Every structure is written in C-alpha cells, then in structure tokens.
DNA sequence: TAATTTACTTAGTAGCAACAAA
DNA sequence: TTTGTTGCTACTAAGTAAATTA
C-alpha cells in the first residue's frame, strides 16, 4: 500500500509569514480515482459503444482502445496496479465496490444504496424557483406583456428598471433551454422538457414572426451575415461560422451554440459606467519633513500610494521602484520630490483613514441613501438584453485608476494603472440596438462592433500590459454563461468514458523511445494524478510561475526509490509543495528528463501546452489539459458523497459535503491566506475550553459530594452554589462535555481549514448537478450548500434528476 | 512553426453587511 | 448596544486555449 500523500503545503511568497502547512492531512491528497471502479469499466465500455451506435458519432476513436492487448492487459488490472500511489485513500474503499452489474442503460448508474435510487418528491424543483434566477416571468415581464415584448430577467431578484425599449422584439429564453450536448443531465431521458413548456407562453410562430420583424425583413441568414460585420478582414471567417450554425434560424427556440459561431441574435445594453473624476483633497504630504504642493494629478498618484501604506506591498522594493518611476513622470524632472525614501505620505494616509472612519460612523439612513443613489445611477448599466432575455452584466463598472497589485513577485507591481476613457473602449452591441450614449460629455467610444460570435459587451486594453484585454461580460447567472458551464461539465463527464484508455495509453508512453511521446505521457500522468494545470508559456514581464508543461528541473526532485518532491509557484504565485510516490517508470523518466540540465531548465523540453493538447485531442474529442481538473474534482465529490453520506440530519449531511468539498480543494491546491484574527480566535476557543474544563471538574466534585449527601463546594468567588441532586449533576456534566467536544471540533475544523479555500472548487470545478441531485436524494435543502449567487449561477442544474451521477 | 492576439475561465482577496455573542 | 465573526460580493489578476498572423 502506498504511503499517504502529503497535502500540498501552503506558502506564498507574498504571504509566507501568514501561512504554514496546516497539517499534512495526509490521505487527502490522493488522486481521485473513483472512476477506477473495476465494476464501471464494463459499464463505461458499453457506454462508448452505445453512444457511437446511437449517435452515429465516429468521433475520434475512444482512447479506451489504444490496442486490444493493451486494453486487456491494463484494464483488467485494478487501477491500483497502474497507479500504485496517490489513490491511497480512495482506492482501498473502491476495492470493496466491485460488485456492480453491467448496466445496459448507459447513463443511469446503479446505486449500492437502494435508498439512493428513490427519487424524492419534486418539491425540490419548486424550491429552485425561489432562487435568484427563476424561470418564472418576473414582474417586469408582466408589465411588458401588453407590448408584445416580453423580457425574461435572468440572474437577479432585484427590482427592475427599464432598459430602453428597442425596436427589436423580445422573447424568453429560459436557462433550462440550454443546448443539449447529447449527454443529458437527465438520465431518464426527459432532457430539459421545461424549456418547451415555458416557451409556450409565447407561440413559436409568434416568436419567429417577431424576429423577422426585428430583423427588418432580412432572411435570417442574411441578417446574421449582416450582424457579423466586424471588419472586412474577418467577414469570411465569420460567414463560415455563421453558415455552420445557420440552421438555428429554423426556430428561434434553438439557442445559438455557445461553443462556436453565433452567440446571440440581438444584444442591447447601455455601455459602461465610469468612476467619478478625481477629487483634489489638498492634504499635503511631506518631503524631507516639509509639506509639498502637488497638482491634482500628482496628488492622485500620491494618494494611491498612501492608501497602501499598511499593505505588504510596502515591503516590496519592486513595488516602490515601479511606483516612483511612474510618479516621477507626472512630477516632472525638476520637481522637488526626487526620491521615495524622503517622502512621508502619512498625512494623506491619515486623512484617508479619517474619511473611512467618517463613512463608518454614518447613520444607517445615510448609508442607505447613499446606496440607493448609487443603485439609481448604476441601474441602467446593470442589465443587457440578450435575445430578448434580460441578463445581468458581470462587470459594468470601468476599472478605476490605481496602482497595479500584481501577485507574487510580479515585475510590474506598483505601476500606475491609468484612468480608462471612453476613447479606450470598444463596444459590442446588436446591429439594431441603440448605441450606448457615452457617459462622459464630449468624448466618444473608440469603436462600435456588432460581432455576434463573441459574448463580450465591451473591452479595453489593460493599461499595465496593453497586449492584455479587459472584457466586459455577462454575469455568471446569465444563460450564455450557464450554457458554457454546462458544456464544460459535459465534456468532463465524457472524459469518464475515455479515462481508462487514456491512462493505459500514457502508461505505455512512459517507456516510449520517442522522447516527445515520453514527455507527453509523463506530463499527462502528472496532470491526471496531481490535478496540475497545463502550464502555458509566460512572458518575462509576468510573475515567474509554472504549470505542468513549464515545470523546471529544480521544481521536481526525485527521491529514490520512486517518489517525487514537487515545489513550485503555480497560478497566483501560490506555492505547490507535495511529495508523492509515482510509478517506477515515471520516476525513471523524470530522472532522464533532468539529466544534463541545470535547475532552471525546462523539465519537459520537448513539450508545450499546444503539443500536449493536440495529443489529448487525439484521445478524446475536445479534450484539453484543464478538463482533467474538472473531471477529477467532480468525480471525487460524487464518489465521496456517495460513500460517506450515511443517515443523520441535514446538518450532519452538510458536514459530509463540506468534507468532500475540502478534499477537492486540497487536490486542486486552492488556498487562502490565514485570516489576521485566526490565532486570536484559536486562543479564545482554547480559553473557553479551559474554562469549561474547570466547570466540569467542579461538577464532578459536586457529584461525588452529592452522592454522599453533602452540599456542593462554594463558588470561586465564595458564593454558595445551588444544591443539585446527582441526576441533575450528571446531566449537567454530560452537557458540559458535549459543549467541550463541540468546541474542540470547531477548533480542529478551523485549524484544518485555515489555509483551504472551499469556494473556488464549488464555483468552478464541481458539477452542480452532483450537488443538486445529492441534495434531492438526501433531503438536504440546496440553500445549505449554495448561496444566492451560486443558486443563480447554477440555475441550469436545478431540475436535474435525483439519480444523476457525474 | 512560432509568436501573437483574442476570448474566455479560474483565482484569491478587500471590504462590507449580516449575524451571533457578549 | 457593542463587538467579534462569518460569509458574500465585487474586483481584477492570472490562468487556459483557440485562432490568427508572420
């Protein structure tokens, strides 16, 4: 049996003082191999065959069959034989599970626990309508009904305001009408019937007719070509794309595919809101102890720096250097301020603190009034109407100027992020929609596009790195985002059918004579086993972080006989530290890849993400490196929930869920910095526990006395205590014990999770249908797991069949 | 084929509001 | 009522990956 893996420990350079490896919660780092149930192998194989017959989908040959013998020889082995490590925890449990019958209904997994099979009442469905993103017509709809236009609002329960009525017609597109990928979320085959029902509100013919009207009598295809008129250069490409998807126009009911081609037919929005202009405060900073006069522009930059005086950035010379270089440009060469060391920003800092304090001290009414005023100003920017559906816009506020807060050792940290003007911004909007008024008088947008093959509403070039683009997108609750979210999970589910073959293939590749093939095999293994990111190439003007393909020799240390010690900075400069036993062939391969290289050389010198992904695509259609993360995260959740959910009340089941969530977060190395108050909180808990232990001791003494018929001892302050009978004392002792235990658990859990971020995986990696179906099966209110935003984001998953398994 | 551009997803955190405990 | 804690949201940086260009 492989030794348990160490959890990646936790130390970002930026925060190194705050974080330390919490635990070595060993078992948790094991590779989620739940797919490896021997029993499901056969099932999966039959699935592949069924799918191909049913869908006439030749696709890429499922990698499940790299060759007949390889399949026989590999798949027949328990997965543990091929992945002796990393499976430590889950593997052993799975070993007991190998009794499933071959299931002829491909997408309906069988359950060991027959209770699980019982679909709960559909009360759940109705519950989902309380979520922020209901499929029901909202008040807004009702109001608009008389004007044929019906806008379905997606993504918020907040009050509506009017978006200017447009010449185009509005129709409903419920989120449940997401494009089916052939892997229905409804194993029962009743895939998303709701959409049709709801569309009944508006007869198809009517919709089509309206669309035609809105299209100014253009035939749909013509119209699309017209809408897609970004630039002459692009017309050919776009037309091709459009042709591919043009059959959508047969019925407006079919939402445009999100994968490629057309994303929308009509798009209306009001542009963006800009931050208010800078307000000169006149507080003078000191230079060599003397107050300095600054122009508003100079003062603005000084203030940006001053408000960061209490951040970690002040300990970063690069931050200060970059700031000073940019500030100097504003100050001018001859300015009295010549170096940062002689600057004293505290007067501005203190002024800012006072302003914050003032704000805090405002009465509730004042705060409310300000909030309402802000809402009033922003309301019109908050929404877009996409194909007649009112959708929330994600980031409708233009980013304000400030100092760049790059993470880790970012070479550009501290640089001045200049103010974005309308003339920096390109707007994307429907051809027939009114072009948003530029909110700053006398200025105008950089460009207006009408590109319906993209989902962004606007963009500007990042002032820090002009090659980078900042986009304005719809919110996560929007239909468009929901659709691609669902597609993401469907792709990950598809990997389930191929994973055995892929694993067999890369295992073969470990000993390939072709070095590129060998590196691809080992890299894929690491991505699968350790959930590493792909690792794109990075520029020199970014923080020096790596992913799998960009690992350096110094990041992976072989520890004989067959372990690897990983230590590198990944995304966001979060440190990944892990020591893991690997297959001997992998160990040997890594040694070979390292030989003759220096520490800073690429470990996989024959490899980059495009080569890797090109290879993965040969194994499964659409497969890329990141799919493994989604797959391993979701299958781990599904597996852990099914194994660990026992009886008990909802609260106990929520604990099971959180435990599974935590395992996934650890696998994905999702970290957070330890909160400033963490140690104080632990200290306080310890004090309380000690106090309770004291009480317990007294009670026990009293019990002994009470049994002898003696009165209790006096209190610590000398006062007499109430005389209780032994039974009452026993009850009290039990209560106190329970309290102590609860606090101990609380403390343990707090300590355990202090560096683990649970939210990231919930938002991005865990198929919400697993959660929703589990909640339905076990009568756990979904609100216990998903907050309001997640309910809105995952609206598309709410009607999943309770029997759904990933 | 490599480099660049484009479009999108994934990520941690600051700040604040809601809630709980004292 | 005050203070501490928790959880949510907005924010924006930093990834992935495909398409396009040189």
CSV table of N, CA and C (backbone and C1' of nucleotides) in Angstrom, one decimal, chain A residues 237 397 399 407 417 470 535-536 538 545 572 613 617 624 626 681 684 750 789, chain C residues 4-22:
chain,number,residue,atom,x,y,z
A,237,UNK,N,-14.3,34.6,-42.4
A,237,UNK,CA,-14.3,33.7,-41.2
A,237,UNK,C,-15.6,33.6,-40.6
A,397,UNK,N,-18.8,48.2,-14.4
A,397,UNK,CA,-18.0,49.4,-14.0
A,397,UNK,C,-16.6,49.4,-14.6
A,399,UNK,N,-12.8,49.8,-14.7
A,399,UNK,CA,-11.9,49.8,-13.6
A,399,UNK,C,-11.3,51.1,-13.3
A,407,UNK,N,0.4,39.9,-8.3
A,407,UNK,CA,0.6,38.9,-7.2
A,407,UNK,C,1.9,38.2,-7.3
A,417,UNK,N,-1.8,52.4,-12.9
A,417,UNK,CA,-2.8,52.0,-13.8
A,417,UNK,C,-3.6,53.2,-14.2
A,470,UNK,N,-9.1,43.7,-21.3
A,470,UNK,CA,-10.1,43.6,-20.2
A,470,UNK,C,-11.5,43.6,-20.9
A,535,UNK,N,0.1,24.7,-17.8
A,535,UNK,CA,1.3,25.4,-17.8
A,535,UNK,C,1.7,26.1,-19.1
A,536,UNK,N,1.0,27.1,-19.5
A,536,UNK,CA,1.3,27.8,-20.7
A,536,UNK,C,2.7,28.6,-20.5
A,538,UNK,N,5.0,31.8,-20.4
A,538,UNK,CA,4.8,33.1,-19.9
A,538,UNK,C,5.9,34.1,-20.3
A,545,UNK,N,5.9,32.0,-12.6
A,545,UNK,CA,5.1,30.8,-12.1
A,545,UNK,C,5.1,29.8,-13.2
A,572,UNK,N,-1.2,32.5,-9.5
A,572,UNK,CA,-1.3,33.5,-8.4
A,572,UNK,C,-0.2,33.3,-7.5
A,613,UNK,N,-2.1,19.4,-25.8
A,613,UNK,CA,-3.5,19.4,-26.1
A,613,UNK,C,-3.8,18.8,-27.4
A,617,UNK,N,-6.3,15.7,-27.8
A,617,UNK,CA,-7.5,15.7,-28.7
A,617,UNK,C,-7.6,14.5,-29.6
A,624,UNK,N,-8.7,18.7,-23.4
A,624,UNK,CA,-7.6,19.6,-23.1
A,624,UNK,C,-7.1,19.3,-21.7
A,626,UNK,N,-7.0,21.1,-19.1
A,626,UNK,CA,-7.8,21.6,-17.9
A,626,UNK,C,-9.1,20.7,-17.6
A,681,UNK,N,-8.5,33.9,17.4
A,681,UNK,CA,-9.7,33.0,17.5
A,681,UNK,C,-9.4,31.7,18.2
A,684,UNK,N,-8.9,32.2,21.9
A,684,UNK,CA,-10.2,32.4,22.6
A,684,UNK,C,-10.9,31.1,22.8
A,750,UNK,N,-11.4,24.7,12.3
A,750,UNK,CA,-10.9,26.0,12.0
A,750,UNK,C,-9.4,25.9,11.6
A,789,UNK,N,-25.9,33.6,-4.9
A,789,UNK,CA,-25.2,33.7,-6.2
A,789,UNK,C,-25.0,32.4,-6.9
C,4,DG,P,-13.8,43.5,19.6
C,4,DG,O5',-14.2,42.1,19.0
C,4,DG,C5',-14.7,41.1,19.9
C,4,DG,C4',-15.3,39.9,19.1
C,4,DG,C3',-14.3,39.4,18.0
C,4,DG,O3',-14.3,38.0,18.1
C,4,DG,C1',-16.4,40.0,17.0
C,5,DT,P,-13.5,37.1,17.1
C,5,DT,O5',-14.6,36.8,16.0
C,5,DT,C5',-15.7,36.1,16.5
C,5,DT,C4',-16.5,35.6,15.3
C,5,DT,C3',-15.6,35.0,14.2
C,5,DT,O3',-16.1,33.7,13.9
C,5,DT,C1',-17.1,36.6,13.3
C,6,DT,P,-15.7,32.7,12.8
C,6,DT,O5',-16.8,33.0,11.7
C,6,DT,C5',-18.1,33.0,12.0
C,6,DT,C4',-19.0,33.2,10.8
C,6,DT,C3',-18.4,32.5,9.6
C,6,DT,O3',-19.5,31.9,9.0
C,6,DT,C1',-18.7,34.8,9.1
C,7,DG,P,-19.4,30.9,7.8
C,7,DG,O5',-20.1,31.7,6.6
C,7,DG,C5',-21.2,32.5,6.9
C,7,DG,C4',-21.5,33.4,5.7
C,7,DG,C3',-21.2,32.7,4.4
C,7,DG,O3',-22.2,33.0,3.6
C,7,DG,C1',-20.0,34.8,4.6
C,8,DC,P,-22.4,32.6,2.1
C,8,DC,O5',-22.4,33.9,1.3
C,8,DC,C5',-23.2,35.0,1.8
C,8,DC,C4',-22.9,36.2,1.1
C,8,DC,C3',-22.8,36.0,-0.4
C,8,DC,O3',-23.7,36.9,-1.0
C,8,DC,C1',-20.9,37.2,0.5
C,9,DT,P,-24.0,36.9,-2.5
C,9,DT,O5',-23.0,38.1,-3.0
C,9,DT,C5',-23.2,39.4,-2.4
C,9,DT,C4',-22.1,40.3,-3.0
C,9,DT,C3',-22.0,40.2,-4.5
C,9,DT,O3',-22.2,41.5,-5.0
C,9,DT,C1',-19.9,40.1,-3.4
C,10,DA,P,-22.1,41.8,-6.5
C,10,DA,O5',-20.8,42.6,-6.6
C,10,DA,C5',-20.5,43.6,-5.6
C,10,DA,C4',-19.1,44.1,-5.7
C,10,DA,C3',-18.7,44.4,-7.2
C,10,DA,O3',-18.0,45.6,-7.1
C,10,DA,C1',-17.2,42.8,-6.3
C,11,DC,P,-17.4,46.3,-8.4
C,11,DC,O5',-15.9,45.8,-8.4
C,11,DC,C5',-15.1,46.0,-7.3
C,11,DC,C4',-13.8,45.3,-7.5
C,11,DC,C3',-13.2,45.5,-8.9
C,11,DC,O3',-12.0,46.2,-8.8
C,11,DC,C1',-13.0,43.3,-8.1
C,12,DT,P,-11.4,46.9,-10.1
C,12,DT,O5',-10.3,45.8,-10.5
C,12,DT,C5',-9.3,45.5,-9.6
C,12,DT,C4',-8.6,44.2,-10.1
C,12,DT,C3',-8.3,44.2,-11.6
C,12,DT,O3',-7.0,43.5,-11.7
C,12,DT,C1',-9.4,42.3,-11.1
C,13,DA,P,-5.8,44.2,-12.3
C,13,DA,O5',-4.7,43.1,-11.9
C,13,DA,C5',-4.6,42.6,-10.5
C,13,DA,C4',-4.3,41.2,-10.5
C,13,DA,C3',-3.3,40.7,-11.6
C,13,DA,O3',-2.4,39.8,-10.9
C,13,DA,C1',-5.3,39.4,-11.7
C,14,DA,P,-1.2,39.1,-11.7
C,14,DA,O5',-1.9,37.8,-12.1
C,14,DA,C5',-2.2,36.8,-11.1
C,14,DA,C4',-2.6,35.5,-11.8
C,14,DA,C3',-1.7,35.1,-13.0
C,14,DA,O3',-1.6,33.7,-13.0
C,14,DA,C1',-3.8,35.3,-13.8
C,15,DG,P,-0.3,33.0,-13.3
C,15,DG,O5',-0.8,31.6,-13.7
C,15,DG,C5',-1.2,31.3,-15.0
C,15,DG,C4',-2.6,30.7,-15.1
C,15,DG,C3',-2.8,29.9,-16.4
C,15,DG,O3',-2.5,28.6,-16.2
C,15,DG,C1',-4.6,31.4,-15.9
C,16,DT,P,-2.1,27.7,-17.3
C,16,DT,O5',-3.5,27.5,-18.2
C,16,DT,C5',-4.6,26.8,-17.6
C,16,DT,C4',-5.7,26.7,-18.6
C,16,DT,C3',-5.2,26.0,-19.9
C,16,DT,O3',-6.2,25.1,-20.3
C,16,DT,C1',-6.1,28.2,-20.4
C,17,DA,P,-5.9,24.0,-21.3
C,17,DA,O5',-6.4,24.7,-22.7
C,17,DA,C5',-7.8,25.1,-22.8
C,17,DA,C4',-7.9,25.8,-24.1
C,17,DA,C3',-7.2,25.2,-25.3
C,17,DA,O3',-8.1,25.3,-26.3
C,17,DA,C1',-6.7,27.5,-25.1
C,18,DA,P,-8.0,24.2,-27.5
C,18,DA,O5',-8.7,25.0,-28.6
C,18,DA,C5',-9.8,25.9,-28.3
C,18,DA,C4',-9.8,27.1,-29.2
C,18,DA,C3',-9.4,26.7,-30.6
C,18,DA,O3',-10.3,27.3,-31.5
C,18,DA,C1',-8.0,28.5,-29.8
C,19,DA,P,-10.2,27.2,-33.0
C,19,DA,O5',-9.7,28.7,-33.4
C,19,DA,C5',-10.4,29.8,-32.9
C,19,DA,C4',-9.8,31.0,-33.4
C,19,DA,C3',-9.5,31.0,-34.9
C,19,DA,O3',-9.9,32.2,-35.4
C,19,DA,C1',-7.5,31.4,-33.7
C,20,DT,P,-9.8,32.6,-36.9
C,20,DT,O5',-8.4,33.4,-36.9
C,20,DT,C5',-8.3,34.6,-36.2
C,20,DT,C4',-6.9,35.1,-36.3
C,20,DT,C3',-6.4,35.2,-37.8
C,20,DT,O3',-6.2,36.6,-37.9
C,20,DT,C1',-4.8,34.2,-36.4
C,21,DT,P,-5.7,37.2,-39.3
C,21,DT,O5',-4.1,37.3,-39.0
C,21,DT,C5',-3.7,38.0,-37.8
C,21,DT,C4',-2.1,37.9,-37.8
C,21,DT,C3',-1.5,38.2,-39.1
C,21,DT,O3',-0.5,39.2,-38.8
C,21,DT,C1',-0.7,36.2,-38.2
C,22,DA,P,0.4,39.9,-39.9
C,22,DA,O5',1.8,39.2,-39.7
C,22,DA,C5',2.3,39.1,-38.4
C,22,DA,C4',3.7,38.4,-38.4
C,22,DA,C3',4.5,38.8,-39.7
C,22,DA,O3',5.8,38.9,-39.3
C,22,DA,C1',4.1,36.4,-39.6
